[in-house]
Amino acid sequence: MSKSVSRRKGFTLIELLVVIAIIAILIALLLPAVQQAREAARRTQCKNNLKQLGLALHNYHDVHGMFVARKGGTNSCNNAVPARDNCGRLSGFMGLMPYIDQAPLYNLVSAGGGAGNKPPGGPEGWSGWSDWAVTIPGLLCPSDGLNADTRRSNNYVFNIGDSSRNPRDSQSVRGMFGNRRCVRIRDVIDGTSNTIAMSEHVRANFGQGTNSRRLIVEGIALGASGLNSGTNPGQCLTFVTGNRWAPSANVKGRHGTALWDGQAERCGFTTIIPPNGPSCAQGTNNNADSTHVVIAPTSLHTGGVHALMADGAVRFITENIDSGDLSATAPTQGETGPSPYGVWGALGTKAGGEAVGEF
């Protein structure tokens, strides 16, 4: 009489390990692809945000006959009742609000707020006034997650030009956006397709001191010398090691966290050091008030930054773009003539007379 042999159904240990290994390999292959797809979507959104700002700039020009100034507003800094005004530091973003579907906010600020307890145009641009402490998604790059609080925040910044000599307060800057002076299309002699209007900057808000080896895209190194006379702006490169600030560097970060303040460190950039390079300032001012500065546009996109051209087109500018002789003396503000900082400097000037090729 034969006996039947029963067999247990299931996987052996070896088979199970093989399956786990295959799954692990698939995950390792798929995760980078998913991350790349997500970053591609974020880059597309960032590019679209700049396109909308380009439309806003041109719509503003159509209405007012000029582009908005980077910094303006009331200039008395009056301490009388009901409150101090915006001290001439209101950023150009407020003027663009009606053209990016934020007309109610613009009207509210123009009226001195819902309670009417502020001057027309609002208080100091750095104030945390609740009526303008809002998040505006169109001013934020989705790739920038370094600063969680997005109220009164911006990732997009105005082109000041290729000079380190007081870009904070100068009116006749070599770029597109200065202090209390507006540029017309007719002033862009180099051509609107060859001149940058806006770009990006990573948001940051920290004071000087121990920099904890932060990424160079976040902050600005203090202690540079001679920037007031334009001497050797390339010295910013000496404050870094790799893609982080050197341990000895005294660094602060003030970009993009006070949207309504028109200071250069809040909403501006220069075209001297190439994109994603280091920024530096003369002196040791801990706020966003350094006078003589070199401010490179920065992003968390790999390889460069988006730039809005004055004609409304958006281009991706590589961080390896030709920047000429960074040891050359920076031009004075308002000076005509070509930039010493290569193609990058030429893209920042509105009337430098340079011939800009492919970039």
mmCIF file of C-alpha atoms in Angstrom:
data_model
loop_
_atom_site.group_PDB
_atom_site.id
_atom_site.type_symbol
_atom_site.label_atom_id
_atom_site.label_comp_id
_atom_site.label_asym_id
_atom_site.label_seq_id
_atom_site.Cartn_x
_atom_site.Cartn_y
_atom_site.Cartn_z
ATOM 1 C CA MET A 1 0.000 0.000 0.000
ATOM 2 C CA SER A 2 1.637 3.257 -1.136
ATOM 3 C CA LYS A 3 1.844 6.306 1.088
ATOM 4 C CA SER A 4 1.132 9.808 -0.291
ATOM 5 C CA VAL A 5 3.788 12.452 0.391
ATOM 6 C CA SER A 6 2.461 15.881 1.467
ATOM 7 C CA ARG A 7 4.321 18.996 0.361
ATOM 8 C CA ARG A 8 4.192 22.379 2.142
ATOM 9 C CA LYS A 9 3.317 25.242 -0.196
ATOM 10 C CA GLY A 10 5.282 28.522 0.159
ATOM 11 C CA PHE A 11 8.536 30.324 -0.577
ATOM 12 C CA THR A 12 11.876 29.141 0.523
ATOM 13 C CA LEU A 13 14.120 31.596 2.375
ATOM 14 C CA ILE A 14 16.328 32.019 -0.672
ATOM 15 C CA GLU A 15 13.361 32.798 -2.902
ATOM 16 C CA LEU A 16 12.082 35.361 -0.415
ATOM 17 C CA LEU A 17 15.481 37.067 -0.237
ATOM 18 C CA VAL A 18 15.659 37.203 -4.029
ATOM 19 C CA VAL A 19 12.233 38.860 -4.240
ATOM 20 C CA ILE A 20 13.179 41.419 -1.574
ATOM 21 C CA ALA A 21 16.409 42.184 -3.414
ATOM 22 C CA ILE A 22 14.529 42.721 -6.694
ATOM 23 C CA ILE A 23 12.048 45.056 -5.001
ATOM 24 C CA ALA A 24 14.899 47.029 -3.406
ATOM 25 C CA ILE A 25 16.612 47.401 -6.779
ATOM 26 C CA LEU A 26 13.378 48.615 -8.402
ATOM 27 C CA ILE A 27 12.859 51.178 -5.638
ATOM 28 C CA ALA A 28 16.450 52.374 -5.990
ATOM 29 C CA LEU A 29 15.878 52.846 -9.712
ATOM 30 C CA LEU A 30 12.473 54.466 -9.433
ATOM 31 C CA LEU A 31 13.064 56.959 -6.614
ATOM 32 C CA PRO A 32 15.556 59.153 -8.509
ATOM 33 C CA ALA A 33 13.241 59.151 -11.508
ATOM 34 C CA VAL A 34 10.310 60.236 -9.349
ATOM 35 C CA GLN A 35 12.409 62.945 -7.714
ATOM 36 C CA GLN A 36 13.589 64.193 -11.098
ATOM 37 C CA ALA A 37 10.016 64.312 -12.375
ATOM 38 C CA ARG A 38 8.928 66.288 -9.330
ATOM 39 C CA GLU A 39 11.813 68.750 -9.694
ATOM 40 C CA ALA A 40 11.004 69.151 -13.397
ATOM 41 C CA ALA A 41 7.448 70.064 -12.417
ATOM 42 C CA ARG A 42 8.718 72.517 -9.800
ATOM 43 C CA ARG A 43 11.049 74.127 -12.318
ATOM 44 C CA THR A 44 8.179 74.501 -14.774
ATOM 45 C CA GLN A 45 6.070 76.177 -12.086
ATOM 46 C CA CYS A 46 8.944 78.484 -11.164
ATOM 47 C CA LYS A 47 9.391 79.443 -14.814
ATOM 48 C CA ASN A 48 5.661 80.125 -15.116
ATOM 49 C CA ASN A 49 5.756 82.356 -12.018
ATOM 50 C CA LEU A 50 8.413 84.506 -13.667
ATOM 51 C CA LYS A 51 6.408 84.640 -16.888
ATOM 52 C CA GLN A 52 3.459 86.015 -14.930
ATOM 53 C CA LEU A 53 5.720 88.629 -13.352
ATOM 54 C CA GLY A 54 6.913 89.541 -16.824
ATOM 55 C CA LEU A 55 3.323 90.132 -17.901
ATOM 56 C CA ALA A 56 2.744 92.184 -14.756
ATOM 57 C CA LEU A 57 5.776 94.365 -15.464
ATOM 58 C CA HIS A 58 4.611 95.075 -19.006
ATOM 59 C CA ASN A 59 1.029 95.701 -17.958
ATOM 60 C CA TYR A 60 2.333 98.165 -15.386
ATOM 61 C CA HIS A 61 4.393 99.814 -18.129
ATOM 62 C CA ASP A 62 1.342 100.034 -20.386
ATOM 63 C CA VAL A 63 -0.598 101.846 -17.666
ATOM 64 C CA HIS A 64 2.126 104.090 -16.227
ATOM 65 C CA GLY A 65 4.520 104.450 -19.164
ATOM 66 C CA MET A 66 7.405 102.983 -17.155
ATOM 67 C CA PHE A 67 8.444 99.940 -15.175
ATOM 68 C CA VAL A 68 8.026 99.924 -11.417
ATOM 69 C CA ALA A 69 10.943 101.073 -9.237
ATOM 70 C CA ARG A 70 12.560 98.485 -6.978
ATOM 71 C CA LYS A 71 12.221 100.776 -3.954
ATOM 72 C CA GLY A 72 9.922 103.763 -3.440
ATOM 73 C CA GLY A 73 6.850 104.814 -1.508
ATOM 74 C CA THR A 74 6.556 107.672 0.954
ATOM 75 C CA ASN A 75 9.833 109.185 2.037
ATOM 76 C CA SER A 76 9.224 111.252 5.158
ATOM 77 C CA CYS A 77 9.589 108.448 7.720
ATOM 78 C CA ASN A 78 7.086 110.494 9.691
ATOM 79 C CA ASN A 79 6.500 109.334 13.260
ATOM 80 C CA ALA A 80 3.282 111.319 13.626
ATOM 81 C CA VAL A 81 -0.106 109.719 14.276
ATOM 82 C CA PRO A 82 -1.420 107.272 13.219
ATOM 83 C CA ALA A 83 1.917 105.554 12.599
ATOM 84 C CA ARG A 84 5.226 105.912 10.851
ATOM 85 C CA ASP A 85 5.037 105.601 7.063
ATOM 86 C CA ASN A 86 7.054 103.255 4.849
ATOM 87 C CA CYS A 87 10.194 105.426 4.888
ATOM 88 C CA GLY A 88 10.714 105.297 1.120
ATOM 89 C CA ARG A 89 11.502 101.587 1.288
ATOM 90 C CA LEU A 90 8.312 100.084 -0.108
ATOM 91 C CA SER A 91 9.306 97.394 -2.595
ATOM 92 C CA GLY A 92 8.236 97.360 -6.222
ATOM 93 C CA PHE A 93 6.186 94.228 -5.590
ATOM 94 C CA MET A 94 3.415 96.336 -4.090
ATOM 95 C CA GLY A 95 3.023 98.244 -7.352
ATOM 96 C CA LEU A 96 2.722 94.948 -9.233
ATOM 97 C CA MET A 97 -0.046 93.557 -7.025
ATOM 98 C CA PRO A 98 -2.975 94.733 -9.219
ATOM 99 C CA TYR A 99 -1.383 92.954 -12.174
ATOM 100 C CA ILE A 100 -1.025 89.527 -10.519
ATOM 101 C CA ASP A 101 -4.615 89.284 -9.256
ATOM 102 C CA GLN A 102 -3.859 90.957 -5.916
ATOM 103 C CA ALA A 103 -5.734 94.234 -6.429
ATOM 104 C CA PRO A 104 -7.680 93.872 -3.123
ATOM 105 C CA LEU A 105 -4.384 93.720 -1.217
ATOM 106 C CA TYR A 106 -3.041 96.746 -3.084
ATOM 107 C CA ASN A 107 -6.219 98.723 -2.341
ATOM 108 C CA LEU A 108 -6.130 97.683 1.315
ATOM 109 C CA VAL A 109 -2.543 98.874 1.767
ATOM 110 C CA SER A 110 -3.217 102.078 -0.182
ATOM 111 C CA ALA A 111 -6.048 102.858 2.248
ATOM 112 C CA GLY A 112 -3.873 102.320 5.321
ATOM 113 C CA GLY A 113 -5.340 98.929 6.192
ATOM 114 C CA GLY A 114 -8.747 97.642 7.176
ATOM 115 C CA ALA A 115 -8.734 99.600 10.430
ATOM 116 C CA GLY A 116 -7.336 102.696 8.744
ATOM 117 C CA ASN A 117 -4.669 102.950 11.435
ATOM 118 C CA LYS A 118 -1.681 103.069 9.078
ATOM 119 C CA PRO A 119 -0.598 105.729 6.575
ATOM 120 C CA PRO A 120 -1.501 105.218 2.899
ATOM 121 C CA GLY A 121 1.049 102.793 1.507
ATOM 122 C CA GLY A 122 1.507 101.044 4.818
ATOM 123 C CA PRO A 123 4.193 101.197 7.527
ATOM 124 C CA GLU A 124 7.885 100.300 7.259
ATOM 125 C CA GLY A 125 8.435 97.620 4.630
ATOM 126 C CA TRP A 126 10.070 95.328 7.179
ATOM 127 C CA SER A 127 7.060 95.534 9.490
ATOM 128 C CA GLY A 128 5.073 92.406 10.302
ATOM 129 C CA TRP A 129 1.808 94.343 9.852
ATOM 130 C CA SER A 130 -0.998 91.771 9.797
ATOM 131 C CA ASP A 131 -2.801 93.294 6.802
ATOM 132 C CA TRP A 132 0.058 92.429 4.485
ATOM 133 C CA ALA A 133 1.423 89.373 6.315
ATOM 134 C CA VAL A 134 0.089 87.075 3.596
ATOM 135 C CA THR A 135 1.440 84.312 1.392
ATOM 136 C CA ILE A 136 1.398 84.998 -2.346
ATOM 137 C CA PRO A 137 2.092 81.670 -4.107
ATOM 138 C CA GLY A 138 3.067 83.319 -7.399
ATOM 139 C CA LEU A 139 6.087 84.917 -5.711
ATOM 140 C CA LEU A 140 7.461 81.636 -4.362
ATOM 141 C CA CYS A 141 9.598 79.052 -6.119
ATOM 142 C CA PRO A 142 8.286 75.582 -5.190
ATOM 143 C CA SER A 143 11.854 74.202 -5.159
ATOM 144 C CA ASP A 144 12.795 76.406 -2.207
ATOM 145 C CA GLY A 145 11.867 74.702 1.034
ATOM 146 C CA LEU A 146 14.635 76.086 3.264
ATOM 147 C CA ASN A 147 12.373 78.586 5.007
ATOM 148 C CA ALA A 148 9.030 77.186 6.112
ATOM 149 C CA ASP A 149 7.241 80.483 6.856
ATOM 150 C CA THR A 150 6.066 81.906 3.529
ATOM 151 C CA ARG A 151 4.207 84.980 4.784
ATOM 152 C CA ARG A 152 5.605 88.226 3.318
ATOM 153 C CA SER A 153 8.044 86.093 1.346
ATOM 154 C CA ASN A 154 9.462 86.137 -2.176
ATOM 155 C CA ASN A 155 11.891 84.115 -4.251
ATOM 156 C CA TYR A 156 11.980 86.538 -7.169
ATOM 157 C CA VAL A 157 14.273 89.539 -7.234
ATOM 158 C CA PHE A 158 14.970 92.636 -9.360
ATOM 159 C CA ASN A 159 18.078 93.216 -11.473
ATOM 160 C CA ILE A 160 20.164 96.123 -10.156
ATOM 161 C CA GLY A 161 23.103 95.716 -12.555
ATOM 162 C CA ASP A 162 26.834 95.088 -12.451
ATOM 163 C CA SER A 163 28.088 97.483 -9.781
ATOM 164 C CA SER A 164 28.877 96.906 -6.109
ATOM 165 C CA ARG A 165 28.818 100.649 -5.382
ATOM 166 C CA ASN A 166 25.757 101.316 -3.271
ATOM 167 C CA PRO A 167 23.142 99.344 -5.215
ATOM 168 C CA ARG A 168 20.970 99.749 -2.105
ATOM 169 C CA ASP A 169 20.235 103.462 -2.592
ATOM 170 C CA SER A 170 21.435 104.427 -6.074
ATOM 171 C CA GLN A 171 18.825 105.784 -8.439
ATOM 172 C CA SER A 172 20.715 105.622 -11.743
ATOM 173 C CA VAL A 173 21.709 101.968 -11.601
ATOM 174 C CA ARG A 174 23.164 100.161 -14.611
ATOM 175 C CA GLY A 175 20.457 97.509 -14.330
ATOM 176 C CA MET A 176 16.698 97.771 -14.630
ATOM 177 C CA PHE A 177 15.546 98.602 -11.103
ATOM 178 C CA GLY A 178 16.883 101.270 -8.796
ATOM 179 C CA ASN A 179 15.787 103.418 -5.889
ATOM 180 C CA ARG A 180 12.849 105.746 -6.630
ATOM 181 C CA ARG A 181 13.593 105.919 -10.332
ATOM 182 C CA CYS A 182 11.662 104.087 -13.018
ATOM 183 C CA VAL A 183 13.017 102.790 -16.323
ATOM 184 C CA ARG A 184 11.133 102.984 -19.611
ATOM 185 C CA ILE A 185 11.437 100.507 -22.458
ATOM 186 C CA ARG A 186 13.141 103.210 -24.500
ATOM 187 C CA ASP A 187 15.900 103.305 -21.847
ATOM 188 C CA VAL A 188 16.794 99.656 -22.496
ATOM 189 C CA ILE A 189 19.181 100.481 -25.324
ATOM 190 C CA ASP A 190 20.805 97.036 -25.300
ATOM 191 C CA GLY A 191 17.463 95.503 -26.235
ATOM 192 C CA THR A 192 14.829 93.922 -24.037
ATOM 193 C CA SER A 193 15.769 90.407 -25.189
ATOM 194 C CA ASN A 194 19.377 90.985 -24.074
ATOM 195 C CA THR A 195 18.644 92.488 -20.653
ATOM 196 C CA ILE A 196 17.573 90.637 -17.517
ATOM 197 C CA ALA A 197 14.687 92.080 -15.527
ATOM 198 C CA MET A 198 14.281 89.556 -12.696
ATOM 199 C CA SER A 199 15.736 86.305 -11.400
ATOM 200 C CA GLU A 200 15.605 84.105 -8.284
ATOM 201 C CA HIS A 201 17.088 83.988 -4.810
ATOM 202 C CA VAL A 202 16.804 81.376 -2.072
ATOM 203 C CA ARG A 203 14.982 82.683 1.009
ATOM 204 C CA ALA A 204 16.861 82.980 4.295
ATOM 205 C CA ASN A 205 16.503 84.796 7.593
ATOM 206 C CA PHE A 206 19.379 84.480 10.039
ATOM 207 C CA GLY A 207 21.780 86.878 11.715
ATOM 208 C CA GLN A 208 25.535 87.024 11.461
ATOM 209 C CA GLY A 209 27.714 84.790 13.573
ATOM 210 C CA THR A 210 28.372 81.077 13.431
ATOM 211 C CA ASN A 211 27.141 80.082 9.986
ATOM 212 C CA SER A 212 27.027 76.309 10.648
ATOM 213 C CA ARG A 213 28.477 75.740 7.171
ATOM 214 C CA ARG A 214 25.289 76.875 5.476
ATOM 215 C CA LEU A 215 24.861 76.586 1.713
ATOM 216 C CA ILE A 216 26.301 79.581 -0.107
ATOM 217 C CA VAL A 217 23.000 80.094 -1.940
ATOM 218 C CA GLU A 218 21.361 81.153 1.348
ATOM 219 C CA GLY A 219 23.352 84.057 2.709
ATOM 220 C CA ILE A 220 25.792 86.906 2.273
ATOM 221 C CA ALA A 221 29.279 87.115 3.796
ATOM 222 C CA LEU A 222 30.255 90.244 5.724
ATOM 223 C CA GLY A 223 33.644 91.891 5.949
ATOM 224 C CA ALA A 224 34.487 92.452 2.281
ATOM 225 C CA SER A 225 36.621 95.507 1.584
ATOM 226 C CA GLY A 226 36.692 98.142 -1.142
ATOM 227 C CA LEU A 227 33.267 97.403 -2.624
ATOM 228 C CA ASN A 228 32.375 101.094 -2.179
ATOM 229 C CA SER A 229 35.025 101.876 -4.807
ATOM 230 C CA GLY A 230 34.258 98.773 -6.835
ATOM 231 C CA THR A 231 37.521 97.055 -5.925
ATOM 232 C CA ASN A 232 37.791 93.349 -6.683
ATOM 233 C CA PRO A 233 34.182 92.130 -6.290
ATOM 234 C CA GLY A 234 35.504 88.641 -6.990
ATOM 235 C CA GLN A 235 36.712 88.555 -3.396
ATOM 236 C CA CYS A 236 33.307 87.056 -2.535
ATOM 237 C CA LEU A 237 34.732 83.752 -3.759
ATOM 238 C CA THR A 238 37.284 83.712 -0.929
ATOM 239 C CA PHE A 239 34.577 83.254 1.703
ATOM 240 C CA VAL A 240 33.539 79.764 0.571
ATOM 241 C CA THR A 241 34.729 76.183 0.590
ATOM 242 C CA GLY A 242 32.974 74.051 -2.016
ATOM 243 C CA ASN A 243 29.265 74.807 -2.020
ATOM 244 C CA ARG A 244 29.216 75.991 1.606
ATOM 245 C CA TRP A 245 30.488 78.990 3.517
ATOM 246 C CA ALA A 246 33.945 78.613 4.996
ATOM 247 C CA PRO A 247 33.933 78.050 8.791
ATOM 248 C CA SER A 248 35.577 81.430 9.373
ATOM 249 C CA ALA A 249 33.084 83.392 7.253
ATOM 250 C CA ASN A 250 30.750 85.808 9.051
ATOM 251 C CA VAL A 251 27.470 85.213 7.247
ATOM 252 C CA LYS A 252 23.916 86.546 7.470
ATOM 253 C CA GLY A 253 20.818 85.741 5.416
ATOM 254 C CA ARG A 254 18.072 88.304 4.760
ATOM 255 C CA HIS A 255 16.742 87.591 1.285
ATOM 256 C CA GLY A 256 13.098 86.975 0.563
ATOM 257 C CA THR A 257 11.590 87.195 4.065
ATOM 258 C CA ALA A 258 10.334 90.788 4.075
ATOM 259 C CA LEU A 259 8.517 91.111 0.773
ATOM 260 C CA TRP A 260 7.519 94.754 1.135
ATOM 261 C CA ASP A 261 10.988 96.055 2.001
ATOM 262 C CA GLY A 262 12.755 97.343 -1.123
ATOM 263 C CA GLN A 263 16.327 97.028 0.144
ATOM 264 C CA ALA A 264 18.733 95.312 -2.251
ATOM 265 C CA GLU A 265 19.309 92.433 0.167
ATOM 266 C CA ARG A 266 15.589 91.772 0.326
ATOM 267 C CA CYS A 267 14.584 91.839 -3.320
ATOM 268 C CA GLY A 268 17.549 92.572 -5.583
ATOM 269 C CA PHE A 269 20.593 91.008 -7.232
ATOM 270 C CA THR A 270 23.681 92.070 -9.166
ATOM 271 C CA THR A 271 25.212 90.571 -12.304
ATOM 272 C CA ILE A 272 28.826 90.229 -11.156
ATOM 273 C CA ILE A 273 29.296 86.839 -9.475
ATOM 274 C CA PRO A 274 27.519 84.191 -11.613
ATOM 275 C CA PRO A 275 24.305 82.445 -10.515
ATOM 276 C CA ASN A 276 24.479 80.267 -7.399
ATOM 277 C CA GLY A 277 27.773 81.884 -6.439
ATOM 278 C CA PRO A 278 28.584 83.618 -3.145
ATOM 279 C CA SER A 279 27.452 87.115 -2.184
ATOM 280 C CA CYS A 280 29.382 89.503 0.040
ATOM 281 C CA ALA A 281 29.010 92.916 1.672
ATOM 282 C CA GLN A 282 31.243 95.604 3.048
ATOM 283 C CA GLY A 283 30.861 96.249 6.773
ATOM 284 C CA THR A 284 29.102 94.234 9.451
ATOM 285 C CA ASN A 285 25.473 95.356 9.252
ATOM 286 C CA ASN A 286 23.301 92.582 10.677
ATOM 287 C CA ASN A 287 20.053 93.699 9.050
ATOM 288 C CA ALA A 288 19.254 93.942 5.346
ATOM 289 C CA ASP A 289 20.868 97.372 5.164
ATOM 290 C CA SER A 290 24.390 96.773 3.834
ATOM 291 C CA THR A 291 25.224 99.594 1.431
ATOM 292 C CA HIS A 292 27.959 98.195 -0.814
ATOM 293 C CA VAL A 293 27.211 94.630 -1.877
ATOM 294 C CA VAL A 294 27.633 91.929 -4.488
ATOM 295 C CA ILE A 295 24.505 89.766 -4.627
ATOM 296 C CA ALA A 296 24.411 86.722 -6.878
ATOM 297 C CA PRO A 297 21.013 85.261 -7.814
ATOM 298 C CA THR A 298 20.568 81.776 -6.378
ATOM 299 C CA SER A 299 18.212 78.814 -6.516
ATOM 300 C CA LEU A 300 17.928 75.178 -5.499
ATOM 301 C CA HIS A 301 17.630 74.149 -9.150
ATOM 302 C CA THR A 302 20.576 72.120 -10.335
ATOM 303 C CA GLY A 303 23.014 74.090 -12.456
ATOM 304 C CA GLY A 304 21.675 77.626 -12.468
ATOM 305 C CA VAL A 305 18.706 79.984 -12.109
ATOM 306 C CA HIS A 306 15.752 81.158 -14.130
ATOM 307 C CA ALA A 307 15.936 84.710 -15.451
ATOM 308 C CA LEU A 308 13.097 86.863 -16.735
ATOM 309 C CA MET A 309 14.269 88.947 -19.668
ATOM 310 C CA ALA A 310 12.925 92.467 -20.147
ATOM 311 C CA ASP A 311 10.917 91.293 -23.170
ATOM 312 C CA GLY A 312 8.987 88.804 -21.004
ATOM 313 C CA ALA A 313 10.845 85.638 -22.038
ATOM 314 C CA VAL A 314 12.250 83.328 -19.352
ATOM 315 C CA ARG A 315 15.680 81.780 -19.839
ATOM 316 C CA PHE A 316 17.637 79.339 -17.695
ATOM 317 C CA ILE A 317 21.057 80.828 -16.934
ATOM 318 C CA THR A 318 23.784 78.326 -16.159
ATOM 319 C CA GLU A 319 26.052 78.967 -13.197
ATOM 320 C CA ASN A 320 28.985 78.458 -15.580
ATOM 321 C CA ILE A 321 28.115 81.494 -17.697
ATOM 322 C CA ASP A 322 31.070 83.667 -18.705
ATOM 323 C CA SER A 323 31.616 86.327 -16.023
ATOM 324 C CA GLY A 324 34.719 88.013 -17.418
ATOM 325 C CA ASP A 325 37.345 89.396 -15.051
ATOM 326 C CA LEU A 326 35.986 89.315 -11.500
ATOM 327 C CA SER A 327 39.036 91.193 -10.243
ATOM 328 C CA ALA A 328 38.176 94.172 -12.469
ATOM 329 C CA THR A 329 36.907 97.359 -10.832
ATOM 330 C CA ALA A 330 33.120 97.600 -10.886
ATOM 331 C CA PRO A 331 31.651 100.495 -12.902
ATOM 332 C CA THR A 332 30.075 103.422 -11.113
ATOM 333 C CA GLN A 333 26.301 103.512 -10.963
ATOM 334 C CA GLY A 334 24.802 105.190 -14.017
ATOM 335 C CA GLU A 335 28.037 104.879 -15.977
ATOM 336 C CA THR A 336 27.689 103.910 -19.623
ATOM 337 C CA GLY A 337 29.904 101.444 -21.406
ATOM 338 C CA PRO A 338 30.359 97.681 -21.472
ATOM 339 C CA SER A 339 30.502 95.482 -18.395
ATOM 340 C CA PRO A 340 33.851 93.947 -17.393
ATOM 341 C CA TYR A 341 32.011 90.829 -16.209
ATOM 342 C CA GLY A 342 31.565 89.005 -19.491
ATOM 343 C CA VAL A 343 28.247 87.811 -20.841
ATOM 344 C CA TRP A 344 26.765 87.726 -17.343
ATOM 345 C CA GLY A 345 27.582 91.371 -16.715
ATOM 346 C CA ALA A 346 26.341 92.347 -20.162
ATOM 347 C CA LEU A 347 22.957 90.745 -19.498
ATOM 348 C CA GLY A 348 22.638 92.918 -16.408
ATOM 349 C CA THR A 349 23.188 96.271 -18.104
ATOM 350 C CA LYS A 350 20.408 98.054 -19.936
ATOM 351 C CA ALA A 351 22.661 100.456 -21.859
ATOM 352 C CA GLY A 352 26.158 98.959 -21.835
ATOM 353 C CA GLY A 353 26.407 98.686 -25.591
ATOM 354 C CA GLU A 354 27.596 95.074 -25.456
ATOM 355 C CA ALA A 355 26.927 92.544 -28.188
ATOM 356 C CA VAL A 356 25.457 89.533 -26.390
ATOM 357 C CA GLY A 357 25.662 86.234 -28.231
ATOM 358 C CA GLU A 358 24.364 82.846 -27.166
ATOM 359 C CA PHE A 359 24.134 82.176 -23.432
#
